[in-house]
XYZ file of N, CA and C in Angstrom:
312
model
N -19.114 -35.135 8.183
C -18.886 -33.879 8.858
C -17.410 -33.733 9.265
N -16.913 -34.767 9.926
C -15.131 -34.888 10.661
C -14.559 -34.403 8.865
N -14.657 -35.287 7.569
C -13.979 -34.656 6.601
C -14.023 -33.371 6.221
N -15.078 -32.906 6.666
C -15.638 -31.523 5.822
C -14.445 -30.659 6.645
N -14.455 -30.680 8.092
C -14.046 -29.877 9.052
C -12.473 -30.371 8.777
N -11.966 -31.620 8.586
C -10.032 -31.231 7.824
C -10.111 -30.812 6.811
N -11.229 -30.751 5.783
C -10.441 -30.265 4.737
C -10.300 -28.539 5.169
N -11.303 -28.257 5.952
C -11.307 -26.622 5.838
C -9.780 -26.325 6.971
N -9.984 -26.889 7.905
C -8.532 -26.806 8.385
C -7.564 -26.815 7.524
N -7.241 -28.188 6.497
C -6.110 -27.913 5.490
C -5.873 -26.787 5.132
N -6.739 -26.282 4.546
C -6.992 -24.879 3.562
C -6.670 -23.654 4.314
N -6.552 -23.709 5.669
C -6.274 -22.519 6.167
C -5.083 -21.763 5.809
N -3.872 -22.417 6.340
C -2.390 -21.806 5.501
C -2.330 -21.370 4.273
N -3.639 -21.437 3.301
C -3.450 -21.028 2.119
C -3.955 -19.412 2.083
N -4.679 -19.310 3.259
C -5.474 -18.306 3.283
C -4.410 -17.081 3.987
N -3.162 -17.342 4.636
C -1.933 -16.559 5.352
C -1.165 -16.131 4.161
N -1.914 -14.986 3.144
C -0.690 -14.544 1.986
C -0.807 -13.259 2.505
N -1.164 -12.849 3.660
C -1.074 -11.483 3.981
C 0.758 -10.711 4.528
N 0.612 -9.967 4.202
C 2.579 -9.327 4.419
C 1.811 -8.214 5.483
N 3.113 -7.620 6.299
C 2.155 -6.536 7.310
C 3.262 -5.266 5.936
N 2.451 -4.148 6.534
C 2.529 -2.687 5.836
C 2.542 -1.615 7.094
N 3.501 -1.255 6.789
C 3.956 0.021 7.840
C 3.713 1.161 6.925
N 3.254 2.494 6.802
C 3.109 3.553 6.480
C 3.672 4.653 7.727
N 4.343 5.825 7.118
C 4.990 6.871 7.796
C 4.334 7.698 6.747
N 3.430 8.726 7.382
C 2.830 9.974 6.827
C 3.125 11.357 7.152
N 3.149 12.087 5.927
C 4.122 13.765 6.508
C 3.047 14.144 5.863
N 2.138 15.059 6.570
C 0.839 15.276 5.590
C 0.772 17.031 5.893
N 1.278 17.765 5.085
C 1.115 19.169 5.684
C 0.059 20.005 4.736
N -0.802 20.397 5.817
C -1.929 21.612 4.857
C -3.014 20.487 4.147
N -3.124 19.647 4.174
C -3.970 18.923 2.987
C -4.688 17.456 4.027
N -6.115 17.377 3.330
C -6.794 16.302 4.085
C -6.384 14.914 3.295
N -5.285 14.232 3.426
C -5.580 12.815 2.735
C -5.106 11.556 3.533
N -5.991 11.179 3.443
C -6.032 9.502 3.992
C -6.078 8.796 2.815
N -5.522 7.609 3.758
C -5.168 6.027 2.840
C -5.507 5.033 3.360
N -5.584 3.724 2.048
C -5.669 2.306 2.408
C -4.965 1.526 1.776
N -4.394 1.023 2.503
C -3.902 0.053 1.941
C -3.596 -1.318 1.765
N -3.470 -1.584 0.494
C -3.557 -3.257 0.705
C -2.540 -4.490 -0.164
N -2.630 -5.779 0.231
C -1.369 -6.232 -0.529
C -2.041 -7.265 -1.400
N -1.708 -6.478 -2.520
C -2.297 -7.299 -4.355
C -1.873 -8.184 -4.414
N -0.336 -8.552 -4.520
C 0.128 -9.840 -4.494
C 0.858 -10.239 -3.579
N 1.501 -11.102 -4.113
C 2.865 -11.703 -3.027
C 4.342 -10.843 -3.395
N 4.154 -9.971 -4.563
C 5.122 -9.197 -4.522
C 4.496 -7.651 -5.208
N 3.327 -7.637 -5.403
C 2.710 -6.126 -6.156
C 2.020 -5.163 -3.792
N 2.494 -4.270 -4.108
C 1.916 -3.651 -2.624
C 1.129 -2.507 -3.500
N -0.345 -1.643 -2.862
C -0.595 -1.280 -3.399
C -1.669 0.205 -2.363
N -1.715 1.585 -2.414
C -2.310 2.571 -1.925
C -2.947 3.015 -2.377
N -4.274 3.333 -1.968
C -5.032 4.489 -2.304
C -5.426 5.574 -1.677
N -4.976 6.857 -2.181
C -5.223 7.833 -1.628
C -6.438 9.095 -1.730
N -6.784 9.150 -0.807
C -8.430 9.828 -0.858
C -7.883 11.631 -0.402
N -8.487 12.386 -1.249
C -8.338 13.528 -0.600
C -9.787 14.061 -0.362
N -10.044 14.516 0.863
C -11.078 15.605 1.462
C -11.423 16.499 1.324
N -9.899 17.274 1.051
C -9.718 18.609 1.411
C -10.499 19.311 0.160
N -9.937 20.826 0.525
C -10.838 21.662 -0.971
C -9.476 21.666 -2.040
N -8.546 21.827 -1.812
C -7.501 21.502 -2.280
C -6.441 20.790 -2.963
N -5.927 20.497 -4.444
C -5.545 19.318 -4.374
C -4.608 19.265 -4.074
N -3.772 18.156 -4.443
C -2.563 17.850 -3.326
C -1.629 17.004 -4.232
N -0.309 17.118 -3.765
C 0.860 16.527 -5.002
C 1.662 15.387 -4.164
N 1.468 14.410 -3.972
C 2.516 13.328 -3.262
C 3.383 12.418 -3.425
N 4.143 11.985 -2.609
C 5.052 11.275 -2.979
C 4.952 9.776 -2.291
N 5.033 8.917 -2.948
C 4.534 7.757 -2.299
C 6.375 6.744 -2.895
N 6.715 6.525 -1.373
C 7.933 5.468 -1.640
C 7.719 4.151 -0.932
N 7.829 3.313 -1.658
C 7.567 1.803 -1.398
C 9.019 1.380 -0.995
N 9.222 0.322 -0.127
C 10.149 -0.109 0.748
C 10.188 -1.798 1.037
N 10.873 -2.157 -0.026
C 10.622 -3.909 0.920
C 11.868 -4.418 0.712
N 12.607 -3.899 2.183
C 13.709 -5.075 2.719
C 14.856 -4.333 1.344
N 16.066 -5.460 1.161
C 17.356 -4.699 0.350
C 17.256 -3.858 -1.115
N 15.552 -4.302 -1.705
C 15.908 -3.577 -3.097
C 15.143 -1.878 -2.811
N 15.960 -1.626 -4.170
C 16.001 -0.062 -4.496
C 13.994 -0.095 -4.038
N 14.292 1.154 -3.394
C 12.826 1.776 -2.983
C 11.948 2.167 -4.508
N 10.889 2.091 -4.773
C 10.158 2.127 -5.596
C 9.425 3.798 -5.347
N 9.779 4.585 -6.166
C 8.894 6.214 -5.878
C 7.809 6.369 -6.598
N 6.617 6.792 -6.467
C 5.635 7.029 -7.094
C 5.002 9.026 -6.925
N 5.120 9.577 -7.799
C 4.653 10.770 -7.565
C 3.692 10.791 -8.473
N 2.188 11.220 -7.267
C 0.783 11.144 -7.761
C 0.139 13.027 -7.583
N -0.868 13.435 -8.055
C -1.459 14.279 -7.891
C -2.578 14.095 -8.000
N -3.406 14.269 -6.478
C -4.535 14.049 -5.583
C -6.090 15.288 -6.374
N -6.361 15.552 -7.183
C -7.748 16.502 -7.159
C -8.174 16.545 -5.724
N -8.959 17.294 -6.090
C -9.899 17.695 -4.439
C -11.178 17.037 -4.537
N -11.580 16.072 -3.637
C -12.739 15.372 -3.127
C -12.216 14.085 -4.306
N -11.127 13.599 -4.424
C -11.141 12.551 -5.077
C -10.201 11.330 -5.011
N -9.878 10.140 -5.359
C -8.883 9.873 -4.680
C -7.883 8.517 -5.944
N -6.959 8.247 -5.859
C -6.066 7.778 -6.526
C -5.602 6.645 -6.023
N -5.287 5.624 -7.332
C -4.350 4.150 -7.130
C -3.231 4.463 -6.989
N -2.277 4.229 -6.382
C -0.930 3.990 -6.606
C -0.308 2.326 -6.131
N 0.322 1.760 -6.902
C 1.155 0.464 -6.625
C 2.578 0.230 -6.959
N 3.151 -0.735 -6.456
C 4.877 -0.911 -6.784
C 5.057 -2.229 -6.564
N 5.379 -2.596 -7.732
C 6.096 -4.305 -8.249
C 7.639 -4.654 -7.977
N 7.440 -5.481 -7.200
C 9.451 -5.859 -6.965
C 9.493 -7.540 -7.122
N 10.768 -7.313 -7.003
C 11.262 -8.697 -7.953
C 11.131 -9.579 -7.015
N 11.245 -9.500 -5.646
C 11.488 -10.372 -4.823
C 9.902 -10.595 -3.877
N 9.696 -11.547 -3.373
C 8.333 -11.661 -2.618
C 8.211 -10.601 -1.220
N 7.069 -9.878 -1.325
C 7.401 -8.752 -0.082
C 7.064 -9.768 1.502
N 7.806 -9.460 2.486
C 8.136 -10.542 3.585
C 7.127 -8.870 4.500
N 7.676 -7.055 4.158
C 7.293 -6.386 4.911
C 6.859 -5.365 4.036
N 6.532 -4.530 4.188
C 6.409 -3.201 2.978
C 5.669 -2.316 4.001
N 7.183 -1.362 3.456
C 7.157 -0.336 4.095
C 7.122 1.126 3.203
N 5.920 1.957 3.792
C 5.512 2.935 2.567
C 5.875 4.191 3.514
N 6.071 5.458 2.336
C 6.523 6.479 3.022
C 5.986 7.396 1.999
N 4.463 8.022 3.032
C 3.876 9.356 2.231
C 3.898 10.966 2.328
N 4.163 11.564 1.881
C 4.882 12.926 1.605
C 3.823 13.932 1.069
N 2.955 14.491 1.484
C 1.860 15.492 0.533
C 2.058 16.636 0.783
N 1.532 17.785 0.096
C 1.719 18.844 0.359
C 0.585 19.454 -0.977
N -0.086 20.640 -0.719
C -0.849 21.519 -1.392
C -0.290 21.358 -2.658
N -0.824 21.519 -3.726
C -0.731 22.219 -5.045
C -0.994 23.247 -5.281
């Protein structure tokens, strides 16, 4: 039992590959929410759900630390919702996303 219980202790630090994610949302006229989550140690990745009756055209900019920001422009249908992700060269330490929607 004492081995069972270090090995699972060992193993814990393996289980800390989480990065934190800041999102800043400008959401005008349109219902969409997000989730998000971190794919890898350097892939960050959103999905965006729309509600509304409306679809919706956005801009999704990824942010981690000195390299060039990563832009993604998606278009949302109505009652449906979309992947978006961004790959950088370097391991993300923070990722910071910045979403932009507006009606179609």
């Amino acid at each position: 039992m004492k081995k069972c219980c270090a090995v699972l202790l060992a193993l814990i630090p393996l289980t800390a590959l989480a990065y934190p994610i800041d999102v800043e949302k400008n959401i005008e006229g349109v219902k969409v929410d997000y989730t998000t989550y971190d794919t890898d140690r350097d892939i960050g990745s959103i999905t965006l759900n729309n509600y509304g009756e409306v679809a919706a055209q956005c801009k999704v900019t990824f942010r981690n630390g000195p390299e060039s920001p990563r832009v993604r422009r998606v278009s949302i249908p109505a009652k449906q919702s979309v992947d978006s992700t961004a790959k950088f060269n370097r391991e993300i330490i923070k990722l910071r996303i910045s979403l932009d929607c507006k009606p179609k």
